[in-house]
PDB file of C-alpha atoms in Angstrom:
ATOM      1  CA  LEU A   1     123.532 114.665 119.784  1.00  0.00           C
ATOM      2  CA  GLN A   2     120.263 113.685 121.418  1.00  0.00           C
ATOM      3  CA  TYR A   3     119.943 110.468 119.372  1.00  0.00           C
ATOM      4  CA  PRO A   4     123.437 109.517 118.352  1.00  0.00           C
ATOM      5  CA  ASN A   5     122.556 106.152 116.970  1.00  0.00           C
ATOM      6  CA  ALA A   6     119.514 107.500 114.909  1.00  0.00           C
ATOM      7  CA  GLN A   7     119.692 107.000 111.180  1.00  0.00           C
ATOM      8  CA  ILE A   8     117.784 109.090 108.680  1.00  0.00           C
ATOM      9  CA  ILE A   9     116.205 107.029 105.862  1.00  0.00           C
ATOM     10  CA  ALA A  10     115.085 108.853 102.758  1.00  0.00           C
ATOM     11  CA  THR A  11     112.121 107.394 100.910  1.00  0.00           C
ATOM     12  CA  THR A  12     109.402 108.290  98.340  1.00  0.00           C
ATOM     13  CA  LYS A  13     105.663 107.790  98.423  1.00  0.00           C
ATOM     14  CA  GLU A  14     104.040 106.197  95.427  1.00  0.00           C
ATOM     15  CA  ARG A  15     105.467 107.601  92.164  1.00  0.00           C
ATOM     16  CA  ASN A  16     108.042 105.287  90.684  1.00  0.00           C
ATOM     17  CA  PRO A  17     111.672 106.910  91.231  1.00  0.00           C
ATOM     18  CA  ASN A  18     113.021 104.511  88.454  1.00  0.00           C
ATOM     19  CA  ASN A  19     110.939 106.757  85.967  1.00  0.00           C
ATOM     20  CA  TYR A  20     110.835 110.117  87.790  1.00  0.00           C
ATOM     21  CA  LEU A  21     113.084 111.789  90.462  1.00  0.00           C
ATOM     22  CA  PRO A  22     113.678 115.467  90.477  1.00  0.00           C
ATOM     23  CA  ALA A  23     117.236 116.784  91.102  1.00  0.00           C
ATOM     24  CA  SER A  24     116.168 118.293  94.407  1.00  0.00           C
ATOM     25  CA  ARG A  25     115.061 114.992  95.810  1.00  0.00           C
ATOM     26  CA  ILE A  26     118.316 113.231  94.469  1.00  0.00           C
ATOM     27  CA  GLN A  27     120.418 115.810  96.628  1.00  0.00           C
ATOM     28  CA  LEU A  28     118.233 115.330  99.585  1.00  0.00           C
ATOM     29  CA  PHE A  29     118.528 111.441  99.429  1.00  0.00           C
ATOM     30  CA  ASN A  30     122.262 111.838  99.108  1.00  0.00           C
ATOM     31  CA  GLU A  31     122.408 113.851 102.369  1.00  0.00           C
ATOM     32  CA  CYS A  32     120.647 110.996 104.235  1.00  0.00           C
ATOM     33  CA  ASP A  33     122.112 107.862 105.915  1.00  0.00           C
ATOM     34  CA  LYS A  34     120.041 105.321 103.909  1.00  0.00           C
ATOM     35  CA  ILE A  35     117.720 105.221 100.899  1.00  0.00           C
ATOM     36  CA  ALA A  36     114.654 103.115 100.692  1.00  0.00           C
ATOM     37  CA  ILE A  37     111.819 103.182  97.983  1.00  0.00           C
ATOM     38  CA  PRO A  38     108.389 101.188  97.906  1.00  0.00           C
ATOM     39  CA  TYR A  39     109.597  99.022  94.856  1.00  0.00           C
ATOM     40  CA  MET A  40     111.384  95.774  94.581  1.00  0.00           C
ATOM     41  CA  ASN A  41     112.897  96.677  91.161  1.00  0.00           C
ATOM     42  CA  ILE A  42     115.553  99.082  91.300  1.00  0.00           C
ATOM     43  CA  SER A  43     117.116 100.160  88.097  1.00  0.00           C
ATOM     44  CA  THR A  44     120.940 100.511  87.526  1.00  0.00           C
ATOM     45  CA  GLU A  45     120.252 104.125  86.261  1.00  0.00           C
ATOM     46  CA  LEU A  46     118.428 105.032  89.429  1.00  0.00           C
ATOM     47  CA  GLN A  47     121.162 103.498  91.625  1.00  0.00           C
ATOM     48  CA  SER A  48     123.874 105.283  89.631  1.00  0.00           C
ATOM     49  CA  LYS A  49     122.598 108.634  91.101  1.00  0.00           C
ATOM     50  CA  PHE A  50     123.457 107.763  94.691  1.00  0.00           C
ATOM     51  CA  SER A  51     126.490 106.790  96.659  1.00  0.00           C
ATOM     52  CA  ASN A  52     124.560 104.632  99.041  1.00  0.00           C
ATOM     53  CA  PRO A  53     122.683 101.506  97.889  1.00  0.00           C
ATOM     54  CA  ILE A  54     118.932 101.759  97.489  1.00  0.00           C
ATOM     55  CA  HIS A  55     116.808  99.370  99.649  1.00  0.00           C
ATOM     56  CA  THR A  56     113.250  98.257  99.403  1.00  0.00           C
ATOM     57  CA  CYS A  57     110.703  99.439 101.951  1.00  0.00           C
ATOM     58  CA  MET A  58     107.133  99.010 101.044  1.00  0.00           C
ATOM     59  CA  ILE A  59     104.077 101.002 102.083  1.00  0.00           C
ATOM     60  CA  PRO A  60     102.764  99.306 105.090  1.00  0.00           C
ATOM     61  CA  TYR A  61      99.156  98.135 105.516  1.00  0.00           C
ATOM     62  CA  ASP A  62      97.369  97.010 108.559  1.00  0.00           C
ATOM     63  CA  ILE A  63      96.022  94.156 106.792  1.00  0.00           C
ATOM     64  CA  ASP A  64      94.204  92.380 109.681  1.00  0.00           C
ATOM     65  CA  LEU A  65      92.452  95.623 110.530  1.00  0.00           C
ATOM     66  CA  LEU A  66      91.491  96.213 106.981  1.00  0.00           C
ATOM     67  CA  TYR A  67      90.160  92.639 106.573  1.00  0.00           C
ATOM     68  CA  ASP A  68      88.187  92.788 109.748  1.00  0.00           C
ATOM     69  CA  LEU A  69      86.630  96.119 108.785  1.00  0.00           C
ATOM     70  CA  PHE A  70      85.820  95.553 105.184  1.00  0.00           C
ATOM     71  CA  TYR A  71      86.116  91.846 103.945  1.00  0.00           C
ATOM     72  CA  LYS A  72      82.771  90.498 102.967  1.00  0.00           C
ATOM     73  CA  ASP A  73      81.962  86.642 102.598  1.00  0.00           C
ATOM     74  CA  GLU A  74      78.858  87.383 100.497  1.00  0.00           C
ATOM     75  CA  ARG A  75      79.260  89.463  97.432  1.00  0.00           C
ATOM     76  CA  THR A  76      77.530  89.819  94.083  1.00  0.00           C
ATOM     77  CA  GLU A  77      78.968  88.389  90.896  1.00  0.00           C
ATOM     78  CA  SER A  78      80.250  91.696  89.698  1.00  0.00           C
ATOM     79  CA  ILE A  79      83.023  93.846  88.408  1.00  0.00           C
ATOM     80  CA  LEU A  80      84.436  97.198  89.535  1.00  0.00           C
ATOM     81  CA  ILE A  81      86.028  99.666  87.304  1.00  0.00           C
ATOM     82  CA  GLY A  82      88.945 100.415  89.568  1.00  0.00           C
ATOM     83  CA  SER A  83      91.227 102.591  87.333  1.00  0.00           C
ATOM     84  CA  ASN A  84      92.331 106.026  88.473  1.00  0.00           C
ATOM     85  CA  ARG A  85      90.113 108.698  87.006  1.00  0.00           C
ATOM     86  CA  TRP A  86      92.012 111.972  87.622  1.00  0.00           C
ATOM     87  CA  ALA A  87      95.564 111.167  86.513  1.00  0.00           C
ATOM     88  CA  PRO A  88      96.469 110.725  82.824  1.00  0.00           C
ATOM     89  CA  ASN A  89      98.022 107.527  81.402  1.00  0.00           C
ATOM     90  CA  ARG A  90      96.457 105.335  84.126  1.00  0.00           C
ATOM     91  CA  GLY A  91      94.538 103.015  81.836  1.00  0.00           C
ATOM     92  CA  LEU A  92      91.010 104.265  82.438  1.00  0.00           C
ATOM     93  CA  GLN A  93      89.932 104.227  78.718  1.00  0.00           C
ATOM     94  CA  GLU A  94      91.517 100.810  78.210  1.00  0.00           C
ATOM     95  CA  THR A  95      89.805  99.514  81.221  1.00  0.00           C
ATOM     96  CA  LEU A  96      86.408 100.838  80.105  1.00  0.00           C
ATOM     97  CA  SER A  97      86.900  99.392  76.574  1.00  0.00           C
ATOM     98  CA  PHE A  98      87.688  96.010  78.126  1.00  0.00           C
ATOM     99  CA  ALA A  99      84.643  96.096  80.413  1.00  0.00           C
ATOM    100  CA  ASN A 100      82.486  96.956  77.444  1.00  0.00           C
ATOM    101  CA  THR A 101      83.764  93.825  75.616  1.00  0.00           C
ATOM    102  CA  ILE A 102      83.039  91.690  78.746  1.00  0.00           C
ATOM    103  CA  ASN A 103      79.491  93.236  79.033  1.00  0.00           C
ATOM    104  CA  HIS A 104      78.684  92.102  75.371  1.00  0.00           C
ATOM    105  CA  ILE A 105      79.882  88.519  76.309  1.00  0.00           C
ATOM    106  CA  TYR A 106      78.163  88.482  79.801  1.00  0.00           C
ATOM    107  CA  PRO A 107      75.347  90.884  79.569  1.00  0.00           C
ATOM    108  CA  ASP A 108      73.825  89.808  82.972  1.00  0.00           C
ATOM    109  CA  LEU A 109      77.060  90.472  84.787  1.00  0.00           C
ATOM    110  CA  LEU A 110      76.936  93.680  86.916  1.00  0.00           C
ATOM    111  CA  ILE A 111      79.750  96.183  86.074  1.00  0.00           C
ATOM    112  CA  GLU A 112      80.036  99.376  87.994  1.00  0.00           C
ATOM    113  CA  SER A 113      82.303 102.410  88.140  1.00  0.00           C
ATOM    114  CA  ARG A 114      84.178 103.788  91.142  1.00  0.00           C
ATOM    115  CA  THR A 115      82.446 107.028  90.527  1.00  0.00           C
ATOM    116  CA  ASN A 116      79.608 105.731  92.714  1.00  0.00           C
ATOM    117  CA  TYR A 117      81.232 106.938  95.909  1.00  0.00           C
ATOM    118  CA  LYS A 118      82.256 110.473  96.746  1.00  0.00           C
ATOM    119  CA  GLU A 119      85.773 111.140  95.584  1.00  0.00           C
ATOM    120  CA  GLN A 120      88.187 113.735  97.197  1.00  0.00           C
ATOM    121  CA  SER A 121      86.266 113.644 100.453  1.00  0.00           C
ATOM    122  CA  ASP A 122      87.483 113.203 104.125  1.00  0.00           C
ATOM    123  CA  THR A 123      86.245 109.640 104.131  1.00  0.00           C
ATOM    124  CA  MET A 124      87.430 108.835 100.534  1.00  0.00           C
ATOM    125  CA  LEU A 125      89.744 105.945 101.407  1.00  0.00           C
ATOM    126  CA  TYR A 126      87.223 104.362 103.749  1.00  0.00           C
ATOM    127  CA  ASP A 127      84.361 104.674 101.254  1.00  0.00           C
ATOM    128  CA  TRP A 128      86.522 103.237  98.406  1.00  0.00           C
ATOM    129  CA  LEU A 129      87.526 100.186 100.565  1.00  0.00           C
ATOM    130  CA  GLU A 130      83.876  99.580 101.657  1.00  0.00           C
ATOM    131  CA  TYR A 131      82.852 100.021  98.067  1.00  0.00           C
ATOM    132  CA  ASN A 132      85.474  97.901  96.551  1.00  0.00           C
ATOM    133  CA  SER A 133      84.906  94.924  98.844  1.00  0.00           C
ATOM    134  CA  ARG A 134      81.309  94.303  97.463  1.00  0.00           C
ATOM    135  CA  PHE A 135      82.773  93.144  94.148  1.00  0.00           C
ATOM    136  CA  SER A 136      84.211  89.873  92.825  1.00  0.00           C
ATOM    137  CA  PHE A 137      86.576  91.367  90.360  1.00  0.00           C
ATOM    138  CA  CYS A 138      88.323  94.681  89.842  1.00  0.00           C
ATOM    139  CA  PHE A 139      89.290  95.698  86.307  1.00  0.00           C
ATOM    140  CA  ASN A 140      92.315  98.029  86.503  1.00  0.00           C
ATOM    141  CA  LEU A 141      94.579  98.114  83.314  1.00  0.00           C
ATOM    142  CA  ASP A 142      97.026 100.611  84.992  1.00  0.00           C
ATOM    143  CA  GLY A 143      99.978 101.374  82.898  1.00  0.00           C
ATOM    144  CA  PRO A 144     102.674 102.183  82.103  1.00  0.00           C
ATOM    145  CA  GLU A 145     104.295 101.701  85.421  1.00  0.00           C
ATOM    146  CA  GLN A 146     104.273 105.159  87.113  1.00  0.00           C
ATOM    147  CA  PHE A 147     103.030 104.256  90.454  1.00  0.00           C
ATOM    148  CA  CYS A 148     103.276 101.309  92.852  1.00  0.00           C
ATOM    149  CA  GLY A 149      99.646 100.393  92.367  1.00  0.00           C
ATOM    150  CA  GLN A 150      97.792 100.534  95.622  1.00  0.00           C
ATOM    151  CA  VAL A 151      94.440  99.174  94.188  1.00  0.00           C
ATOM    152  CA  GLY A 152      96.117  95.816  93.661  1.00  0.00           C
ATOM    153  CA  ILE A 153      97.355  95.773  97.208  1.00  0.00           C
ATOM    154  CA  GLN A 154      93.838  96.685  98.559  1.00  0.00           C
ATOM    155  CA  CYS A 155      92.189  94.001  96.277  1.00  0.00           C
ATOM    156  CA  ALA A 156      94.575  91.392  97.644  1.00  0.00           C
ATOM    157  CA  VAL A 157      93.526  92.338 101.234  1.00  0.00           C
ATOM    158  CA  LEU A 158      89.799  92.360 100.497  1.00  0.00           C
ATOM    159  CA  GLY A 159      89.650  89.185  98.519  1.00  0.00           C
ATOM    160  CA  VAL A 160      88.874  90.788  95.197  1.00  0.00           C
ATOM    161  CA  ILE A 161      90.516  89.589  92.068  1.00  0.00           C
ATOM    162  CA  GLN A 162      92.300  92.274  90.142  1.00  0.00           C
ATOM    163  CA  ILE A 163      92.214  91.840  86.308  1.00  0.00           C
ATOM    164  CA  GLY A 164      94.966  93.720  84.315  1.00  0.00           C
ATOM    165  CA  GLY A 165      97.607  96.184  85.079  1.00  0.00           C
ATOM    166  CA  VAL A 166     101.534  96.382  84.993  1.00  0.00           C
ATOM    167  CA  THR A 167     102.335  98.054  88.115  1.00  0.00           C
ATOM    168  CA  GLU A 168     104.768  96.318  90.372  1.00  0.00           C
ATOM    169  CA  SER A 169     101.934  95.264  92.930  1.00  0.00           C
ATOM    170  CA  SER A 170      99.752  93.945  90.181  1.00  0.00           C
ATOM    171  CA  GLU A 171     102.601  91.754  88.683  1.00  0.00           C
ATOM    172  CA  TYR A 172     103.642  90.557  92.230  1.00  0.00           C
ATOM    173  CA  LEU A 173     100.214  90.143  93.852  1.00  0.00           C
ATOM    174  CA  PHE A 174      98.303  88.873  90.633  1.00  0.00           C
ATOM    175  CA  PRO A 175     100.797  87.665  88.256  1.00  0.00           C
ATOM    176  CA  GLU A 176      98.213  85.216  86.839  1.00  0.00           C
ATOM    177  CA  THR A 177      95.879  88.072  85.835  1.00  0.00           C
ATOM    178  CA  SER A 178      98.182  91.153  85.259  1.00  0.00           C
ATOM    179  CA  GLY A 179      98.897  92.690  81.895  1.00  0.00           C
ATOM    180  CA  LEU A 180      97.409  95.103  79.385  1.00  0.00           C
ATOM    181  CA  ASP A 181      96.496  93.088  76.382  1.00  0.00           C
ATOM    182  CA  PRO A 182      92.687  92.469  76.372  1.00  0.00           C
ATOM    183  CA  HIS A 183      92.995  89.477  74.065  1.00  0.00           C
ATOM    184  CA  LYS A 184      95.082  87.634  76.726  1.00  0.00           C
ATOM    185  CA  LEU A 185      92.903  88.967  79.711  1.00  0.00           C
ATOM    186  CA  LEU A 186      89.683  87.792  78.121  1.00  0.00           C
ATOM    187  CA  PRO A 187      90.296  84.023  78.428  1.00  0.00           C
ATOM    188  CA  ILE A 188      91.749  84.558  81.893  1.00  0.00           C
ATOM    189  CA  PHE A 189      88.746  86.310  83.063  1.00  0.00           C
ATOM    190  CA  SER A 190      86.289  83.885  81.501  1.00  0.00           C
ATOM    191  CA  GLU A 191      88.034  80.925  83.263  1.00  0.00           C
ATOM    192  CA  LEU A 192      87.935  82.494  86.560  1.00  0.00           C
ATOM    193  CA  TYR A 193      84.210  83.674  86.055  1.00  0.00           C
ATOM    194  CA  ASN A 194      83.162  80.157  85.331  1.00  0.00           C
ATOM    195  CA  ASP A 195      85.279  78.457  88.097  1.00  0.00           C
ATOM    196  CA  VAL A 196      84.840  79.562  91.641  1.00  0.00           C
ATOM    197  CA  ASP A 197      87.520  77.025  92.817  1.00  0.00           C
ATOM    198  CA  LYS A 198      90.205  78.762  90.756  1.00  0.00           C
ATOM    199  CA  ARG A 199      89.068  82.025  92.050  1.00  0.00           C
ATOM    200  CA  ASN A 200      89.489  80.835  95.603  1.00  0.00           C
ATOM    201  CA  ILE A 201      92.967  79.493  94.822  1.00  0.00           C
ATOM    202  CA  LEU A 202      94.051  82.856  93.318  1.00  0.00           C
ATOM    203  CA  ILE A 203      92.548  84.861  96.214  1.00  0.00           C
ATOM    204  CA  THR A 204      94.575  82.626  98.622  1.00  0.00           C
ATOM    205  CA  LYS A 205      97.784  83.145  96.846  1.00  0.00           C
ATOM    206  CA  ALA A 206      97.291  86.941  96.673  1.00  0.00           C
ATOM    207  CA  TRP A 207      96.619  87.025 100.384  1.00  0.00           C
ATOM    208  CA  SER A 208      99.709  85.167 101.199  1.00  0.00           C
ATOM    209  CA  ARG A 209     101.857  87.482  98.837  1.00  0.00           C
ATOM    210  CA  VAL A 210     100.322  90.657 100.342  1.00  0.00           C
ATOM    211  CA  ASN A 211     101.123  89.642 103.922  1.00  0.00           C
ATOM    212  CA  LYS A 212     104.574  88.597 103.002  1.00  0.00           C
ATOM    213  CA  LEU A 213     105.494  91.983 101.557  1.00  0.00           C
ATOM    214  CA  TYR A 214     103.045  94.773 102.616  1.00  0.00           C
ATOM    215  CA  SER A 215     101.902  93.791 106.205  1.00  0.00           C
ATOM    216  CA  PHE A 216     103.059  95.702 109.373  1.00  0.00           C
ATOM    217  CA  PRO A 217     105.321  92.777 110.430  1.00  0.00           C
ATOM    218  CA  ALA A 218     106.883  92.591 106.949  1.00  0.00           C
ATOM    219  CA  VAL A 219     107.577  96.250 106.540  1.00  0.00           C
ATOM    220  CA  LYS A 220     108.876  96.351 110.110  1.00  0.00           C
ATOM    221  CA  GLN A 221     111.510  93.729 109.101  1.00  0.00           C
ATOM    222  CA  GLN A 222     112.357  95.647 105.985  1.00  0.00           C
ATOM    223  CA  ILE A 223     113.139  98.709 108.152  1.00  0.00           C
ATOM    224  CA  LEU A 224     115.242  96.654 110.502  1.00  0.00           C
ATOM    225  CA  ASN A 225     117.186  95.275 107.728  1.00  0.00           C
ATOM    226  CA  ILE A 226     117.773  98.670 106.263  1.00  0.00           C
ATOM    227  CA  TYR A 227     118.995  99.856 109.687  1.00  0.00           C
ATOM    228  CA  GLU A 228     121.379  96.958 110.126  1.00  0.00           C
ATOM    229  CA  ALA A 229     122.681  97.219 106.454  1.00  0.00           C
ATOM    230  CA  HIS A 230     126.207  98.597 105.920  1.00  0.00           C
TER     231      HIS A 230
END
């Protein structure tokens, strides 16, 4: 063998394998040396499908680069509708309804949809990050938990407070503002909207959390831990 010490690690991209994993992928994973998924929570049912233990290995983000490219000190008092528009059951209608409630309470607050940039283009991710970084808040009532929730990760990097959602990233990075109940989210948003100091505290906490779990150094250590595991 050319690389006798190499290990093949099977992994998934975004969709939560705790809720969905086809038989063909289960077979493939069982043929690999190690198994890793971009989730901290691993169900007993999922683990029972494999002989090897399942490890956590997150989607890596070059956080410092994204911060340098997109972070903005000056931004408007505004809200971005950040829900996924092209996949079902991702909370778009719930997010729009909650935003409408906020608009009635704070009629002067700017609320925009992510449709203001060109989707499905070659520069889609760049355009989205550039657009997202202009806002103070991002409403994203994403649920039920089907995907890891990259919008929450991107918000934590850009200093944008995400309101809502039950994806794993939402609950880890923004536990203070996660959830799907608009009656609970309304007073949370109102408190943050009226208190910039509390916003800054929350942004700092999310920044620390995203570096701890999703940064290049963090994911590199996760891979090394998987490699060394028995």
